[in-house]
Amino acid sequence: AQSVAQPEDQVNVAEGNPLTVKCTYSVSGNPYLFWYVQYPNRGLQFLLKYITGDNLVKGSYGFEAEFNKSQTSFHLKKPSALVSDSALYFCAVRAAYSGGYQKVTFGTGTKLQVIP
Amino acid sequence: DVKVTQSSRYLVKRTGEKVFLECVQDMDHENMFWYRQDPGLGLRLIYFSYDVKMKEKGDIPEGYSVSREKKERFSLILESASTNQTSMYLCASSFAHIGTLNTDTQYFGPGTRLTVL
């Protein structure tokens, strides 16, 4: 069965330090991978996606993510955290098209707290 | 910019009431979704629609129904609300890949926080 694991419920990082939010996945065949961010009392906003090509994907607000096929991971990173990055982050996966509808599965979310 | 709007930000209903949650998108997206979000459970898909009058059950359809009479509008209906349906409800929409039903980036509404007493 298709699944996404975000092993940390919460990540704390000091402002200015690099941050990493972890995501591993399980899917049949090649994956399409996504990161979304949710600010308090808001809906989810798209950050970035991996479809194919370069394993390092750059997205909005200075975020990037690295696709690692052998480790089935898609960790979200940022070189220097801002207090305004504090939010809930969701990783999502679906199988690349192979006929029929491919469901998108979301992780349980990781709360990022950036400490001033 | 894609805009997905939901009819209410906060809603309080009583057990047994019929509840309608409305969602409208302005980007001519084929696909529309209803999720519920609960702490520790992430997002769970309730229903998915890939065209007018077309729908597919998601992971947790029990106790819910949906309606899509126009392409831009997707409604979630709780026929008889129960306390275990207290949750945040998120609507999303997306284009479908050409020739498929498949979804790329999803665009989310602000959510409706429903409390059933």
XYZ file of N, CA, C and O in Angstrom, chain A:
464
model
N 0.842 -1.189 0.000
C 0.000 0.000 0.000
C 0.889 1.255 0.000
O 1.973 1.268 0.548
N 0.383 2.284 -0.612
C 1.094 3.550 -0.704
C 1.099 4.251 0.649
O 0.079 4.243 1.349
N 2.228 4.854 1.017
C 2.268 5.530 2.316
C 3.340 6.605 2.340
O 4.271 6.604 1.529
N 3.184 7.531 3.295
C 4.160 8.588 3.549
C 4.423 8.616 5.043
O 3.481 8.603 5.840
N 5.684 8.702 5.419
C 6.043 8.798 6.833
C 6.787 10.104 7.084
O 7.766 10.422 6.394
N 6.300 10.852 8.045
C 7.009 12.027 8.537
C 7.334 11.695 9.986
O 6.476 11.803 10.860
N 8.555 11.258 10.241
C 8.868 10.636 11.533
C 8.873 11.594 12.718
O 8.784 11.156 13.859
N 8.977 12.883 12.451
C 9.016 13.863 13.548
C 7.721 14.657 13.591
O 7.337 15.286 12.613
N 7.074 14.621 14.764
C 5.871 15.445 14.922
C 6.234 16.919 14.960
O 5.476 17.770 14.501
N 7.404 17.220 15.565
C 7.822 18.608 15.686
C 9.329 18.711 15.519
O 10.072 17.827 15.953
N 9.730 19.787 14.848
C 11.146 20.097 14.675
C 11.374 21.517 15.187
O 10.655 22.439 14.782
N 12.339 21.667 16.068
C 12.701 22.993 16.591
C 14.066 23.376 16.043
O 14.989 22.556 16.053
N 14.167 24.608 15.584
C 15.446 25.075 15.041
C 15.604 26.555 15.379
O 14.616 27.299 15.440
N 16.825 26.962 15.623
C 17.080 28.372 15.918
C 17.089 29.180 14.626
O 17.516 28.692 13.569
N 16.596 30.396 14.732
C 16.583 31.287 13.564
C 17.991 31.437 13.013
O 18.957 31.615 13.763
N 18.124 31.334 11.689
C 19.420 31.456 11.031
C 20.110 30.123 10.816
O 21.051 30.040 10.008
N 19.682 29.099 11.535
C 20.282 27.768 11.347
C 19.607 27.044 10.187
O 18.453 27.336 9.836
N 20.306 26.061 9.601
C 19.658 25.263 8.551
C 18.583 24.361 9.156
O 18.681 23.938 10.312
N 17.559 24.078 8.354
C 16.493 23.202 8.827
C 16.282 22.046 7.857
O 16.524 22.164 6.650
N 15.854 20.928 8.415
C 15.482 19.760 7.618
C 14.195 19.178 8.188
O 14.084 18.976 9.401
N 13.232 18.912 7.324
C 12.004 18.213 7.697
C 11.984 16.923 6.880
O 12.041 16.955 5.655
N 11.892 15.813 7.584
C 12.087 14.511 6.929
C 10.795 13.917 6.379
O 9.716 14.082 6.954
N 10.957 13.189 5.264
C 9.832 12.494 4.634
C 10.366 11.246 3.948
O 11.338 11.327 3.197
N 9.765 10.104 4.209
C 10.034 8.894 3.440
C 8.712 8.383 2.894
O 7.648 8.660 3.446
N 8.786 7.629 1.813
C 7.562 7.225 1.128
C 7.651 5.778 0.672
O 8.741 5.199 0.581
N 6.504 5.236 0.364
C 6.413 3.917 -0.240
C 5.345 3.983 -1.317
O 4.210 4.403 -1.050
N 5.719 3.603 -2.555
C 4.774 3.678 -3.670
C 5.201 2.671 -4.731
O 6.388 2.343 -4.834
N 4.269 2.184 -5.504
C 4.600 1.285 -6.602
C 5.095 2.092 -7.779
O 4.430 3.022 -8.216
N 6.247 1.745 -8.288
C 6.797 2.453 -9.434
C 7.407 3.782 -9.048
O 7.752 4.041 -7.905
N 7.508 4.657 -10.051
C 8.113 5.974 -9.808
C 7.153 6.892 -9.078
O 5.957 6.861 -9.324
N 7.701 7.729 -8.194
C 6.832 8.622 -7.415
C 6.761 10.027 -7.996
O 7.695 10.498 -8.635
N 5.627 10.671 -7.744
C 5.531 12.123 -7.795
C 5.457 12.557 -6.333
O 4.643 12.022 -5.571
N 6.296 13.522 -5.949
C 6.390 13.919 -4.546
C 6.124 15.411 -4.393
O 6.540 16.210 -5.226
N 5.481 15.772 -3.299
C 5.065 17.147 -3.076
C 5.343 17.540 -1.623
O 5.284 16.698 -0.715
N 5.607 18.823 -1.428
C 5.604 19.427 -0.099
C 4.604 20.587 -0.090
O 4.588 21.399 -1.018
N 3.813 20.618 0.995
C 2.864 21.700 1.224
C 3.127 22.276 2.612
O 3.590 21.575 3.516
N 2.767 23.560 2.787
C 2.902 24.211 4.080
C 1.538 24.755 4.499
O 0.742 25.195 3.659
N 1.278 24.673 5.791
C 0.020 25.198 6.332
C 0.333 26.148 7.482
O 0.849 25.741 8.517
N -0.017 27.421 7.287
C 0.114 28.396 8.355
C -1.137 28.342 9.228
O -2.192 27.871 8.777
N -1.056 28.805 10.478
C -2.193 28.684 11.401
C -3.495 29.208 10.803
O -3.539 30.286 10.219
N -4.541 28.394 10.947
C -5.892 28.751 10.500
C -5.962 29.041 9.005
O -6.777 29.849 8.562
N -5.118 28.383 8.245
C -5.133 28.554 6.792
C -5.177 27.182 6.120
O -4.900 26.145 6.739
N -5.494 27.181 4.834
C -5.396 25.953 4.047
C -3.945 25.677 3.688
O -3.046 26.427 4.025
N -3.727 24.557 3.003
C -2.367 24.188 2.599
C -1.950 24.993 1.369
O -2.766 25.278 0.485
N -0.650 25.326 1.340
C -0.090 26.001 0.171
C 1.013 25.124 -0.419
O 1.823 24.568 0.323
N 1.049 25.039 -1.733
C 2.068 24.271 -2.429
C 3.438 24.920 -2.265
O 3.583 26.135 -2.399
N 4.458 24.101 -1.960
C 5.835 24.590 -1.844
C 6.688 24.152 -3.014
O 7.390 24.956 -3.621
N 6.696 22.847 -3.292
C 7.517 22.326 -4.379
C 7.096 20.899 -4.697
O 6.356 20.271 -3.940
N 7.595 20.412 -5.853
C 7.288 19.044 -6.252
C 8.444 18.437 -7.019
O 9.231 19.147 -7.657
N 8.513 17.110 -6.952
C 9.440 16.338 -7.777
C 8.601 15.462 -8.695
O 7.762 14.682 -8.241
N 8.876 15.605 -9.997
C 8.205 14.744 -10.978
C 9.235 13.852 -11.643
O 9.107 12.634 -11.677
N 10.269 14.469 -12.171
C 11.345 13.738 -12.821
C 12.526 14.697 -12.966
O 12.402 15.890 -12.715
N 13.695 14.151 -13.341
C 14.822 15.035 -13.601
C 15.728 15.213 -12.409
O 15.974 14.276 -11.637
N 16.218 16.434 -12.217
C 17.189 16.757 -11.173
C 16.661 16.356 -9.802
O 15.515 16.673 -9.451
N 17.494 15.676 -9.029
C 17.052 15.213 -7.711
C 16.876 16.341 -6.714
O 16.190 16.172 -5.702
N 17.505 17.468 -6.938
C 17.352 18.627 -6.052
C 16.320 19.564 -6.656
O 16.511 20.102 -7.738
N 15.258 19.767 -5.918
C 14.149 20.580 -6.401
C 14.086 21.860 -5.578
O 14.115 21.808 -4.342
N 13.981 22.983 -6.252
C 13.861 24.259 -5.548
C 12.418 24.739 -5.599
O 11.726 24.560 -6.611
N 11.973 25.351 -4.483
C 10.601 25.796 -4.414
C 10.463 27.211 -3.881
O 11.410 27.993 -3.936
N 9.285 27.463 -3.339
C 8.960 28.802 -2.840
C 9.671 29.091 -1.519
O 10.024 28.167 -0.784
N 9.848 30.374 -1.222
C 10.343 30.875 0.064
C 11.732 30.331 0.427
O 12.070 30.238 1.608
N 12.532 29.963 -0.568
C 13.891 29.502 -0.321
C 14.016 28.033 0.071
O 15.102 27.571 0.416
N 12.915 27.312 0.040
C 12.940 25.886 0.364
C 13.428 25.049 -0.814
O 13.250 25.422 -1.970
N 14.019 23.921 -0.500
C 14.410 22.940 -1.503
C 14.211 21.552 -0.908
O 14.081 21.401 0.314
N 14.180 20.566 -1.773
C 14.027 19.189 -1.310
C 14.870 18.286 -2.196
O 15.015 18.536 -3.397
N 15.384 17.232 -1.575
C 16.244 16.308 -2.313
C 15.573 14.945 -2.416
O 15.252 14.318 -1.396
N 15.379 14.504 -3.635
C 14.813 13.180 -3.897
C 15.939 12.159 -3.857
O 16.955 12.298 -4.550
N 15.779 11.129 -3.035
C 16.763 10.057 -2.941
C 16.028 8.747 -3.173
O 15.332 8.241 -2.281
N 16.197 8.191 -4.365
C 15.432 7.004 -4.743
C 15.831 5.793 -3.905
O 14.976 5.010 -3.482
N 17.127 5.630 -3.651
C 17.585 4.441 -2.923
C 17.094 4.441 -1.483
O 16.834 3.387 -0.905
N 16.958 5.617 -0.907
C 16.480 5.719 0.465
C 14.987 6.034 0.530
O 14.445 6.189 1.625
N 14.346 6.122 -0.600
C 12.912 6.487 -0.716
C 12.601 7.671 0.190
O 11.665 7.639 1.016
N 13.403 8.732 0.043
C 13.207 9.910 0.887
C 13.068 11.165 0.045
O 13.520 11.219 -1.115
N 12.464 12.168 0.651
C 12.257 13.459 -0.016
C 12.246 14.504 1.083
O 11.232 15.107 1.403
N 13.421 14.762 1.666
C 13.530 15.663 2.803
C 13.495 17.124 2.355
O 14.133 17.501 1.365
N 12.800 17.933 3.123
C 12.677 19.374 2.858
C 13.786 20.102 3.614
O 14.027 19.811 4.797
N 14.415 21.074 2.936
C 15.541 21.767 3.559
C 15.482 23.258 3.267
O 14.877 23.696 2.282
N 16.156 23.996 4.167
C 16.336 25.425 3.940
C 17.635 25.819 4.630
O 17.869 25.429 5.778
N 18.498 26.570 3.959
C 19.822 26.873 4.521
C 19.777 27.737 5.783
O 20.611 27.594 6.669
N 18.791 28.640 5.872
C 18.752 29.564 6.995
C 17.288 29.806 7.382
O 16.552 30.435 6.627
N 16.893 29.310 8.543
C 15.480 29.363 8.945
C 15.080 30.772 9.395
O 15.874 31.504 10.019
N 13.828 31.112 9.098
C 13.232 32.361 9.554
C 12.098 32.057 10.522
O 11.441 31.002 10.408
N 11.851 32.980 11.439
C 10.733 32.785 12.369
C 9.424 32.599 11.596
O 8.565 31.801 11.989
N 9.295 33.284 10.479
C 8.079 33.199 9.669
C 7.916 31.840 8.985
O 6.857 31.569 8.409
N 8.937 30.991 9.031
C 8.812 29.629 8.486
C 8.056 28.705 9.436
O 7.723 27.576 9.067
N 7.813 29.145 10.646
C 7.097 28.324 11.621
C 5.709 28.005 11.079
O 4.908 28.904 10.804
N 5.431 26.720 10.924
C 4.177 26.274 10.309
C 4.137 24.749 10.360
O 5.045 24.099 10.871
N 3.075 24.201 9.777
C 2.906 22.750 9.673
C 3.227 22.344 8.241
O 2.707 22.951 7.291
N 4.084 21.347 8.080
C 4.550 20.937 6.759
C 4.086 19.524 6.455
O 4.234 18.618 7.271
N 3.536 19.357 5.249
C 3.029 18.060 4.810
C 3.773 17.589 3.569
O 3.930 18.343 2.604
N 4.175 16.339 3.598
C 4.727 15.659 2.437
C 3.617 14.817 1.811
O 2.744 14.300 2.535
N 3.625 14.681 0.481
C 2.591 13.892 -0.191
C 3.220 13.133 -1.359
O 4.220 13.578 -1.936
N 2.623 12.002 -1.713
C 3.145 11.175 -2.797
C 2.004 10.612 -3.621
O 0.902 10.375 -3.119
N 2.260 10.434 -4.909
C 1.394 9.581 -5.709
C 2.262 8.863 -6.722
O 3.378 9.281 -7.007
N 1.757 7.768 -7.231
C 2.483 7.025 -8.246
C 2.422 7.793 -9.556
O 1.414 8.421 -9.874
N 3.509 7.733 -10.303
C 3.507 8.312 -11.642
C 2.446 7.616 -12.480
O 2.093 6.473 -12.236
N 1.929 8.301 -13.468
C 0.823 7.780 -14.247
C 1.159 6.434 -14.879
O 2.182 6.275 -15.511
N 0.292 5.489 -14.685
C 0.442 4.197 -15.344
C -0.920 3.666 -15.720
O -1.133 2.481 -15.808
N -1.866 4.550 -15.899
C -3.220 4.144 -16.246
C -4.120 4.211 -15.040
O -3.770 3.745 -13.972
N -5.279 4.796 -15.211
C -6.205 4.900 -14.093
C -5.833 6.038 -13.164
O -4.830 6.709 -13.338
N -6.655 6.242 -12.177
C -6.460 7.331 -11.235
C -5.442 6.920 -10.178
O -5.536 5.841 -9.604
N -4.463 7.759 -9.922
C -3.449 7.500 -8.912
C -3.701 8.412 -7.713
O -3.551 9.626 -7.811
N -4.051 7.824 -6.608
C -4.405 8.576 -5.413
C -3.194 9.298 -4.826
O -2.069 8.805 -4.860
N -3.424 10.488 -4.272
C -2.394 11.227 -3.544
C -2.524 10.891 -2.060
O -3.614 10.981 -1.499
N -1.408 10.504 -1.447
C -1.386 10.200 -0.012
C -0.553 11.246 0.702
O 0.577 11.532 0.295
N -1.114 11.807 1.772
C -0.426 12.812 2.576
C 0.157 12.185 3.842
O -0.408 11.230 4.393
N 1.278 12.745 4.302
C 1.810 12.391 5.608
C 1.001 13.047 6.711
O 0.068 13.815 6.447
N 1.393 12.771 7.948
C 0.645 13.290 9.098
C 1.065 14.700 9.487
O 0.455 15.307 10.358
N 2.111 15.216 8.856
C 2.525 16.590 9.103
C 3.621 16.699 10.151
O 3.699 15.900 11.092
N 4.485 17.701 9.969
C 5.545 18.033 10.934
C 5.430 19.508 11.274
O 5.429 20.352 10.369
N 5.343 19.777 12.564
C 5.283 21.172 12.997
C 6.695 21.712 13.128
O 7.516 21.161 13.864
N 6.978 22.770 12.391
C 8.290 23.413 12.451
C 8.182 24.646 13.340
O 7.335 25.515 13.099
N 9.024 24.695 14.347
C 9.070 25.846 15.251
C 10.449 26.477 15.117
O 11.467 25.832 15.408
N 10.498 27.723 14.635
C 11.772 28.438 14.521
C 11.868 29.403 15.700
O 11.014 30.271 15.864
N 12.931 29.236 16.466
C 13.073 29.981 17.722
C 13.939 31.211 17.488
O 15.049 31.094 16.969
N 13.425 32.390 17.883
C 14.190 33.634 17.621
C 15.507 33.665 18.404
O 15.620 33.082 19.482
